[in-house]
Coordinates of N, CA, C and O in Angstrom, one line a residue:
M1 N 183.1 73.2 143.7 CA 182.1 72.7 141.9 C 180.7 73.7 142.0 O 180.5 73.8 141.3
R2 N 180.7 74.2 143.2 CA 179.6 75.7 142.7 C 179.8 76.6 142.7 O 179.5 77.1 141.1
K3 N 181.4 76.9 142.1 CA 182.0 78.0 141.2 C 181.8 77.7 139.8 O 181.6 78.0 139.2
F4 N 182.4 76.4 139.3 CA 181.8 75.8 138.3 C 180.2 76.1 137.8 O 180.1 75.7 136.5
K5 N 179.6 75.3 138.9 CA 178.2 75.5 138.1 C 177.9 77.1 137.9 O 176.7 77.7 136.8
G6 N 178.3 77.7 138.9 CA 178.0 79.8 138.4 C 178.3 80.0 137.5 O 177.7 80.3 136.7
K7 N 180.1 79.2 136.8 CA 180.1 80.1 135.6 C 179.7 79.0 134.5 O 179.2 80.0 133.3
I8 N 179.4 77.9 134.6 CA 178.4 77.2 133.6 C 176.8 77.9 133.9 O 176.3 78.5 132.1
L9 N 176.2 78.3 134.6 CA 175.0 79.6 134.7 C 175.0 80.6 134.0 O 174.3 80.9 132.9
V10 N 176.5 81.4 134.0 CA 176.6 82.4 133.2 C 177.1 82.3 131.9 O 176.8 83.0 131.4
V11 N 178.1 81.1 131.2 CA 177.8 81.3 129.9 C 176.3 80.6 129.4 O 176.0 81.4 128.7
M12 N 175.8 80.0 130.1 CA 174.7 79.8 129.7 C 173.2 81.2 129.5 O 172.7 81.2 128.3
S13 N 173.7 81.5 130.3 CA 172.7 82.9 130.5 C 173.3 83.5 129.4 O 172.7 84.4 128.5
I14 N 174.2 84.5 129.1 CA 175.0 84.8 128.0 C 174.5 84.6 127.0 O 174.1 84.9 125.8
I15 N 174.6 82.8 126.6 CA 174.3 81.9 125.2 C 172.5 82.5 124.7 O 172.2 82.9 123.9
L16 N 171.9 82.1 126.2 CA 170.6 82.7 125.6 C 170.1 83.7 125.7 O 169.4 84.1 124.6
I17 N 170.8 84.8 126.1 CA 170.7 86.2 125.8 C 170.8 86.4 124.4 O 170.0 87.3 124.0
S18 N 171.6 86.5 123.9 CA 172.2 86.5 122.9 C 171.7 85.7 121.5 O 170.9 86.6 120.5
T19 N 171.3 85.0 122.1 CA 170.1 84.1 120.6 C 168.7 84.9 121.1 O 168.1 84.7 119.9
M20 N 168.1 85.1 121.9 CA 167.2 85.8 122.0 C 167.3 87.0 122.0 O 166.3 87.5 120.8
S21 N 168.3 87.8 121.6 CA 168.4 89.6 121.1 C 168.7 89.0 119.5 O 168.1 90.0 118.5
F22 N 169.3 88.2 119.3 CA 169.0 87.8 117.2 C 168.1 87.4 117.0 O 167.5 88.1 116.3
A23 N 167.1 87.2 117.6 CA 166.0 86.9 117.7 C 164.6 87.6 117.7 O 163.7 88.1 116.7
I24 N 165.5 88.9 118.5 CA 164.6 90.4 118.2 C 164.8 91.1 117.0 O 163.8 91.6 116.7
Y25 N 165.7 91.2 116.6 CA 166.4 91.8 116.1 C 166.2 91.6 114.6 O 166.8 92.6 113.3
Q26 N 166.3 90.5 114.5 CA 166.1 89.8 113.1 C 164.7 90.5 112.3 O 163.7 90.5 112.7
S27 N 164.8 90.8 111.3 CA 163.3 91.2 110.8 C 163.4 90.5 108.9 O 164.1 90.2 108.3
A28 N 162.1 90.7 108.8 CA 161.6 90.2 107.4 C 161.3 91.4 106.2 O 160.1 92.2 107.0
S29 N 161.2 91.5 104.9 CA 160.8 92.2 104.2 C 159.2 91.6 103.3 O 159.6 90.3 103.4
V30 N 158.3 91.8 103.8 CA 156.6 91.9 102.9 C 156.7 92.3 101.9 O 156.2 93.7 102.5
P31 N 156.2 92.2 101.2 CA 156.3 93.1 100.1 C 154.8 93.3 100.3 O 153.6 92.9 100.4
I32 N 154.0 94.9 99.7 CA 153.1 95.4 99.6 C 152.6 96.0 98.2 O 153.4 97.0 98.0
Y33 N 151.2 95.9 98.0 CA 150.8 95.5 96.3 C 150.2 96.4 96.3 O 148.7 96.3 96.9
L34 N 150.3 97.6 95.9 CA 148.9 98.4 95.7 C 148.2 99.1 94.4 O 149.5 98.9 93.5
E35 N 147.1 99.1 93.7 CA 146.6 99.1 92.4 C 146.4 100.2 92.5 O 145.1 100.7 93.4
I36 N 146.8 101.3 91.9 CA 146.3 102.7 92.1 C 146.2 103.4 90.6 O 146.3 103.3 89.9
P37 N 144.6 103.5 89.9 CA 143.8 103.7 88.9 C 144.3 104.5 88.4 O 145.0 106.0 89.0
E38 N 144.6 105.4 87.1 CA 144.6 106.6 86.5 C 143.9 107.8 87.1 O 142.4 107.4 87.3
Y39 N 144.4 108.2 87.5 CA 143.8 110.0 87.8 C 144.1 110.9 87.2 O 145.0 111.6 87.8
L40 N 143.3 112.1 86.6 CA 143.3 112.7 86.0 C 142.0 113.9 86.2 O 140.8 113.7 86.1
K41 N 142.2 115.2 86.4 CA 141.0 116.1 86.9 C 141.3 117.7 87.4 O 142.8 117.7 87.2
I42 N 140.7 118.3 86.4 CA 140.9 119.5 86.2 C 140.0 120.5 87.5 O 138.5 120.0 87.8
T43 N 141.0 121.0 88.2 CA 140.4 121.8 89.2 C 140.1 123.1 89.4 O 141.4 123.8 89.0
H44 N 139.7 123.9 91.0 CA 140.1 125.1 90.9 C 139.8 126.3 89.6 O 140.9 127.2 89.6
L45 N 139.4 126.3 88.8 CA 138.8 126.9 87.8 C 138.5 128.0 88.5 O 137.5 128.7 89.0
S46 N 139.7 129.4 88.2 CA 139.7 130.6 88.3 C 138.1 131.6 88.1 O 137.1 132.2 89.2
K47 N 137.9 131.2 86.9 CA 136.8 131.6 86.2 C 135.9 130.6 85.4 O 136.8 130.1 84.8
G48 N 134.8 131.4 85.2 CA 133.6 130.0 84.0 C 134.1 130.7 82.9 O 133.3 129.9 81.7
R49 N 134.1 132.0 82.4 CA 134.5 132.8 81.4 C 135.5 133.5 81.2 O 135.7 134.3 82.2
L50 N 136.0 134.3 79.9 CA 136.7 135.1 79.4 C 136.3 136.0 79.2 O 135.1 135.9 78.0
D51 N 136.7 137.3 79.7 CA 135.4 138.5 79.2 C 136.8 139.4 78.4 O 137.5 139.8 78.8
L52 N 136.5 139.7 77.1 CA 137.3 141.0 76.7 C 136.5 142.1 76.3 O 134.8 142.2 76.0
Y53 N 137.3 142.9 76.9 CA 136.8 144.3 76.3 C 137.1 145.3 75.6 O 138.6 145.3 75.6
A54 N 136.7 145.8 74.6 CA 137.8 146.4 73.5 C 136.7 148.6 73.5 O 135.6 148.1 73.8
T55 N 137.9 148.7 73.5 CA 137.1 150.5 73.3 C 137.3 151.2 72.0 O 138.0 150.3 70.9
S56 N 137.0 152.1 72.2 CA 137.1 152.3 70.4 C 138.6 152.8 70.1 O 138.9 153.0 69.1
E57 N 139.0 153.2 71.4 CA 140.7 153.4 71.1 C 141.1 152.4 70.5 O 142.1 152.0 69.8
D58 N 140.9 151.4 71.4 CA 141.9 150.0 70.8 C 141.2 149.2 69.1 O 141.6 149.0 68.2
V59 N 139.6 149.9 68.7 CA 139.7 149.5 67.3 C 140.2 150.5 66.8 O 141.3 149.7 65.6
R60 N 140.6 151.8 67.2 CA 140.9 152.6 66.4 C 142.7 151.9 65.7 O 143.3 152.3 64.9
L61 N 142.9 151.4 67.0 CA 144.8 151.9 67.2 C 144.8 150.0 66.6 O 146.2 149.3 67.0
E62 N 144.1 149.5 66.6 CA 144.0 147.7 66.5 C 144.6 146.8 67.2 O 145.4 146.5 66.7
N63 N 144.6 147.2 68.5 CA 144.7 146.7 69.8 C 144.8 144.9 70.2 O 143.8 145.0 69.6
E64 N 145.1 144.8 70.8 CA 145.4 143.1 71.0 C 144.5 143.3 72.6 O 145.2 143.7 73.5
I65 N 143.8 143.0 72.9 CA 142.8 142.9 74.2 C 143.1 141.3 74.6 O 143.1 140.3 73.8
S66 N 142.2 141.1 75.7 CA 143.0 139.7 76.7 C 142.8 139.4 77.6 O 142.4 140.8 78.0
D67 N 142.1 138.4 77.9 CA 141.9 138.1 79.2 C 142.7 136.5 79.9 O 142.8 135.7 79.4
S68 N 142.3 136.6 80.9 CA 143.1 135.2 81.7 C 142.3 134.3 82.8 O 141.6 134.8 83.4
L69 N 142.5 133.4 82.9 CA 142.1 132.3 83.8 C 142.9 131.6 84.5 O 144.1 130.7 83.6
T70 N 143.0 131.0 85.6 CA 144.0 130.1 86.0 C 143.2 128.7 86.4 O 142.0 128.9 86.2
F71 N 144.2 127.4 86.5 CA 142.9 126.0 86.7 C 144.1 125.5 87.1 O 145.7 125.2 87.2
N72 N 143.9 124.3 88.5 CA 144.7 123.4 88.1 C 144.4 121.9 87.3 O 143.5 121.6 87.3
V73 N 145.8 121.2 87.5 CA 145.1 119.8 86.7 C 145.7 118.5 88.1 O 147.0 119.1 88.4
E74 N 145.3 117.6 88.9 CA 145.7 116.6 89.1 C 145.8 115.3 88.4 O 145.0 115.3 88.2
S75 N 146.9 114.8 88.9 CA 147.5 114.0 88.0 C 148.3 113.3 88.6 O 149.3 113.5 89.4
N76 N 148.0 111.3 88.5 CA 149.3 110.7 89.5 C 149.7 110.1 87.9 O 151.0 108.5 88.5
I77 N 149.7 110.2 86.7 CA 150.5 109.6 85.7 C 150.8 111.0 84.6 O 150.3 111.9 84.6
N78 N 151.6 110.7 83.7 CA 151.8 111.4 82.7 C 150.6 111.9 82.0 O 149.7 111.1 81.4
Y79 N 150.3 113.3 81.4 CA 149.3 113.5 80.7 C 150.0 114.5 79.5 O 150.9 115.0 79.7
N80 N 148.8 114.4 78.3 CA 149.0 115.5 77.5 C 147.7 116.1 78.0 O 146.9 116.1 77.7
M81 N 148.0 117.5 77.8 CA 146.7 118.4 78.1 C 146.6 119.4 76.4 O 147.7 119.5 75.7
G82 N 145.2 119.4 75.7 CA 145.1 119.8 74.6 C 144.5 121.4 74.9 O 143.1 121.1 75.9
I83 N 143.9 122.0 73.8 CA 143.6 123.4 74.2 C 143.1 123.5 72.7 O 143.5 123.5 71.9
S84 N 141.3 123.7 72.8 CA 141.2 123.9 71.0 C 139.4 125.3 71.7 O 139.7 125.7 72.1
F85 N 139.5 125.8 70.6 CA 138.8 127.2 70.2 C 137.8 127.0 69.1 O 138.4 126.6 68.1
E86 N 136.7 127.1 69.3 CA 135.5 127.2 68.2 C 134.6 128.0 68.4 O 134.0 128.5 69.2
A87 N 134.9 129.6 67.0 CA 134.7 130.2 66.7 C 132.6 130.7 66.6 O 132.2 129.4 65.5
L88 N 131.6 130.9 67.4 CA 130.3 130.8 67.3 C 130.0 131.5 65.8 O 130.8 132.6 65.4
T89 N 129.4 130.8 65.2 CA 128.5 131.7 63.8 C 127.1 132.3 64.4 O 126.3 131.7 65.2
P90 N 127.0 132.9 63.3 CA 125.4 134.1 63.6 C 124.5 133.4 64.1 O 124.0 131.9 63.5
G91 N 123.6 133.4 65.3 CA 122.5 132.2 65.4 C 122.6 131.1 66.3 O 122.0 130.1 66.5
D92 N 124.3 130.8 66.0 CA 124.5 129.7 68.0 C 123.9 130.5 69.0 O 124.9 129.4 70.0
G93 N 123.4 131.1 69.1 CA 123.2 131.4 70.7 C 124.3 132.4 71.3 O 123.5 133.3 72.3
G94 N 125.2 132.9 70.3 CA 126.0 133.8 71.2 C 126.0 134.9 70.3 O 125.9 136.3 70.9
L95 N 126.4 134.9 69.2 CA 126.0 136.1 67.7 C 124.0 136.2 67.7 O 123.6 135.2 67.0
P96 N 123.7 137.5 67.5 CA 122.0 137.9 67.2 C 122.5 137.6 65.5 O 123.6 138.2 65.2
P97 N 121.4 136.6 65.1 CA 121.7 137.0 63.7 C 121.5 138.2 62.8 O 120.8 139.0 63.8
G98 N 121.5 138.6 62.0 CA 122.3 139.8 61.3 C 122.3 141.1 62.7 O 122.4 142.4 62.1
Q99 N 123.0 140.7 63.6 CA 123.8 142.2 64.2 C 125.2 142.4 64.0 O 125.4 142.8 65.3
G100 N 125.7 141.6 63.0 CA 127.1 142.0 63.1 C 127.8 141.0 64.6 O 127.6 139.6 64.2
G101 N 128.3 141.5 65.2 CA 129.2 141.2 66.2 C 130.5 141.1 65.6 O 131.0 140.8 64.6
V102 N 131.2 139.5 65.7 CA 132.3 139.0 65.3 C 132.6 138.2 64.4 O 131.9 136.7 64.9
P103 N 132.3 138.2 63.0 CA 132.4 137.3 62.5 C 133.3 136.4 62.5 O 134.3 136.6 62.8
P104 N 133.2 134.8 62.2 CA 133.6 133.7 62.8 C 134.8 133.7 61.9 O 136.1 133.5 62.3
G105 N 134.9 134.3 60.9 CA 136.1 133.7 60.0 C 137.0 134.8 60.1 O 138.2 134.3 60.2
Q106 N 137.1 135.8 60.5 CA 137.9 137.0 61.0 C 138.2 136.2 62.5 O 139.2 136.8 63.2
V107 N 137.7 136.0 63.2 CA 138.4 135.4 64.3 C 139.0 134.2 64.5 O 140.4 134.5 65.2
K108 N 139.1 133.4 63.1 CA 140.3 132.2 63.0 C 141.7 133.1 62.8 O 142.2 132.5 63.6
N109 N 141.5 133.8 62.5 CA 143.1 134.5 62.0 C 143.4 135.7 63.2 O 144.3 136.1 63.0
A110 N 142.5 136.4 63.9 CA 143.0 137.2 64.4 C 142.6 136.8 66.1 O 143.7 137.2 67.4
Y111 N 142.8 135.2 66.4 CA 143.0 135.0 68.0 C 144.6 134.0 68.3 O 145.2 133.4 67.5
N112 N 145.0 134.1 69.6 CA 145.7 133.3 69.6 C 145.6 132.7 71.2 O 144.8 133.4 72.2
I113 N 145.7 131.3 72.2 CA 145.5 131.0 73.2 C 147.1 130.5 73.7 O 147.5 130.2 72.9
K114 N 147.4 130.7 74.9 CA 148.5 130.5 75.2 C 148.1 129.6 76.6 O 147.2 130.5 77.6
V115 N 149.1 129.0 77.4 CA 148.7 128.3 78.4 C 150.0 128.1 78.8 O 151.4 127.6 78.3
N116 N 150.1 128.7 80.4 CA 151.7 128.8 80.8 C 151.6 128.4 82.1 O 150.9 127.9 83.0
Y117 N 153.0 127.4 82.7 CA 152.9 127.0 83.8 C 154.0 127.8 84.6 O 155.5 127.2 83.7
G118 N 153.9 128.3 85.1 CA 154.8 129.0 86.2 C 155.3 130.1 84.8 O 154.9 130.6 84.1
N119 N 156.6 130.4 84.5 CA 156.9 131.4 83.2 C 157.3 130.0 82.0 O 157.7 130.9 81.0
D120 N 156.9 129.2 82.3 CA 157.0 128.4 80.8 C 155.5 128.4 80.2 O 155.0 128.0 80.6
E121 N 156.3 128.4 79.0 CA 155.0 128.4 78.2 C 155.0 126.8 77.5 O 155.4 126.3 77.1
I122 N 153.4 126.4 78.1 CA 152.7 125.0 77.4 C 152.5 124.9 76.5 O 153.1 123.9 75.8
I123 N 151.8 125.9 75.7 CA 151.0 125.6 74.4 C 150.7 127.0 74.2 O 150.6 127.9 75.4
N124 N 150.8 127.4 72.8 CA 150.6 128.4 72.0 C 149.8 128.1 70.6 O 150.3 127.4 70.2
L125 N 148.9 128.0 71.2 CA 147.8 128.0 69.9 C 148.2 128.8 68.3 O 147.6 127.9 67.4
A126 N 148.5 130.1 68.7 CA 148.8 130.0 67.1 C 149.8 129.9 66.5 O 149.9 129.4 65.2
E127 N 151.1 129.0 66.9 CA 151.6 128.7 66.4 C 151.5 127.2 66.2 O 151.6 126.8 64.8
N128 N 150.5 126.4 65.9 CA 149.8 125.3 66.3 C 148.5 125.1 66.4 O 147.8 124.8 67.5
D129 N 147.1 124.7 65.1 CA 145.8 125.0 65.4 C 145.5 123.5 66.2 O 144.7 123.3 66.9
D130 N 146.3 122.8 66.4 CA 146.2 121.8 67.4 C 147.0 120.7 68.3 O 148.0 120.2 68.2
S131 N 147.2 121.9 69.0 CA 148.5 122.2 70.3 C 148.0 121.1 71.3 O 146.9 121.0 71.6
E132 N 149.3 120.6 71.9 CA 148.6 119.6 73.2 C 150.7 119.6 73.6 O 150.9 120.0 72.8
S133 N 150.8 119.4 75.3 CA 152.1 119.0 75.4 C 151.9 118.3 76.2 O 150.9 117.8 77.0
N134 N 153.1 117.2 76.7 CA 152.5 116.1 77.4 C 153.6 116.4 78.5 O 154.8 117.4 79.0
I135 N 152.7 116.5 79.9 CA 153.0 116.7 81.0 C 153.7 115.5 82.2 O 152.5 114.5 82.2
S136 N 154.0 115.7 83.4 CA 154.7 114.8 84.0 C 153.4 114.8 85.3 O 152.9 116.2 85.5
P137 N 153.4 114.3 86.1 CA 152.3 114.2 86.7 C 152.7 114.8 88.5 O 153.7 115.4 87.9
G138 N 151.6 115.4 89.4 CA 151.6 116.2 89.9 C 150.3 117.2 90.0 O 149.2 116.7 89.3
V139 N 150.2 118.1 90.9 CA 149.2 119.3 91.2 C 149.7 120.2 90.4 O 151.3 120.8 90.9
K140 N 149.6 120.8 89.3 CA 150.2 122.2 89.0 C 149.3 123.0 88.3 O 148.2 123.0 87.9
Q141 N 149.4 124.6 88.4 CA 148.5 125.4 88.3 C 148.7 126.1 86.5 O 150.1 126.6 86.8
Y142 N 148.1 126.0 85.9 CA 147.9 127.1 84.6 C 147.7 128.2 85.0 O 146.3 128.0 85.3
T143 N 147.9 129.3 83.9 CA 146.9 130.4 83.0 C 146.7 130.2 81.9 O 148.1 129.6 80.7
L144 N 145.6 130.1 81.4 CA 145.3 129.9 80.3 C 144.7 131.6 80.2 O 144.4 132.3 80.6
T145 N 145.5 132.1 78.7 CA 145.7 133.5 78.4 C 145.0 133.6 76.8 O 145.2 132.9 76.1
F146 N 143.7 134.2 77.1 CA 143.0 134.2 75.3 C 143.5 135.9 75.0 O 143.0 137.0 75.3
F147 N 143.9 136.0 73.6 CA 144.6 137.4 72.6 C 143.4 137.3 71.5 O 143.4 136.3 71.2
L148 N 142.6 138.4 71.9 CA 142.0 138.8 70.3 C 142.7 140.1 69.5 O 142.5 141.1 70.4
K149 N 142.9 140.2 68.5 CA 143.4 141.5 67.8 C 142.1 142.3 67.2 O 141.4 141.5 66.2
I150 N 142.1 142.9 68.1 CA 140.8 144.0 67.6 C 141.3 144.9 66.2 O 142.2 145.6 65.9
N151 N 140.2 145.1 65.3 CA 140.4 145.9 64.1 C 138.8 146.7 63.7 O 137.9 145.6 64.7
K152 N 138.6 147.1 62.8 CA 137.2 147.9 62.3 C 136.2 146.9 61.8 O 134.9 147.2 62.3
H153 N 136.6 145.4 61.4 CA 135.7 144.3 61.1 C 135.7 143.3 62.1 O 134.8 142.9 61.9
L154 N 136.6 143.6 63.2 CA 136.4 142.7 64.4 C 136.1 143.2 65.7 O 137.2 144.0 66.5
N155 N 134.9 143.9 65.9 CA 134.8 144.8 67.3 C 133.8 143.9 68.1 O 132.7 143.7 67.6
P156 N 134.2 142.6 69.2 CA 133.4 142.4 69.7 C 132.1 143.3 70.6 O 132.2 144.2 71.2
S157 N 131.1 142.8 70.2 CA 129.5 143.5 70.7 C 129.1 142.9 72.2 O 129.8 142.2 73.1
V158 N 129.1 144.7 73.2 CA 128.8 144.0 74.4 C 127.9 142.6 75.1 O 126.8 143.0 74.2
G159 N 128.2 141.8 75.5 CA 127.3 140.8 76.0 C 127.7 139.5 75.2 O 127.0 138.7 75.3
N160 N 128.3 139.8 73.9 CA 127.9 138.7 72.7 C 129.0 137.8 73.1 O 130.7 137.9 73.1
K161 N 128.7 136.0 73.2 CA 129.7 135.0 72.9 C 129.9 134.6 71.6 O 129.7 135.1 70.6
I162 N 131.7 135.3 71.7 CA 131.7 134.9 70.7 C 133.0 132.9 69.9 O 132.9 132.8 69.2
G163 N 132.6 132.1 71.4 CA 133.3 130.9 70.8 C 133.3 130.3 72.5 O 132.7 130.9 73.3
D164 N 133.6 128.7 72.0 CA 133.9 128.0 73.0 C 135.3 127.5 73.2 O 136.5 127.1 72.1
I165 N 136.2 127.6 74.2 CA 137.2 126.9 74.5 C 137.3 125.8 75.3 O 136.6 125.5 76.4
T166 N 137.3 124.6 74.6 CA 137.9 123.5 75.3 C 139.1 123.0 75.7 O 140.2 123.5 75.1
I167 N 139.5 122.9 77.2 CA 141.0 122.2 78.0 C 140.6 121.0 78.0 O 139.9 120.2 78.6
T168 N 141.8 120.0 77.4 CA 141.2 118.3 77.3 C 142.8 118.3 78.2 O 143.5 117.9 78.0
V169 N 142.8 116.7 79.1 CA 143.9 116.3 79.8 C 143.2 115.0 79.1 O 142.7 114.4 80.0
L170 N 144.2 114.0 78.7 CA 144.2 113.1 78.6 C 145.8 111.8 79.1 O 146.6 112.5 79.0
S171 N 145.3 111.0 79.5 CA 146.9 109.8 79.6 C 147.5 110.0 78.3 O 146.6 109.8 77.5
T172 N 148.7 109.5 78.7 CA 149.9 109.2 77.3 C 149.5 107.7 76.8 O 149.4 107.1 78.3

C-alpha cells in the first residue's frame, strides 16, 4: 500500500509541477498605444550667411562664384523641402541707394541654388523657380550651394547683401 501511495504521490507531483510550469510560461499580449505628434526641424546650420567673393579676373572671365553651407533636417514624418531666393533692391538695407551693387533684375537670371543629400541632388532652383522635394523621415544632412554668374554688370560690392534664401520644411 505504501508503494501505491508513493506512486500516486509521484504522479500527482508531476501533474502539479507540469500545471505550474504551463502557468509560468503562458503569455498574453498587451497593446501599447503611443501618440507622437508631427515633428520637423532644421538644425546644425553650419553658418548664418553665404559669402560670395569675386575678383577682377572673375568679372573679366565672367566666372561663376559660389558658397555653401550644411544643415540637418530632423523629422519623424515625410516632408517637403522648399528653397526660395529673393533678391534685394537698392535701399532694402543690403544695397546702398545710388551706389550700384548688384541690380536685382540681373541677379534673377544669374543665380542657381542646389541642395544635395550626399551625392544626390534634391533641389535645383535654376530648373524650377518653385522647387521642392518629397523626403522620407529621419535625420538627414544637406548641403546648400548658391551659385552666381559674374559679369561686368553683375559684380557684388564688398559687404553688400544681395538677397535672402529661405529653407522651408513642411509635412506632406
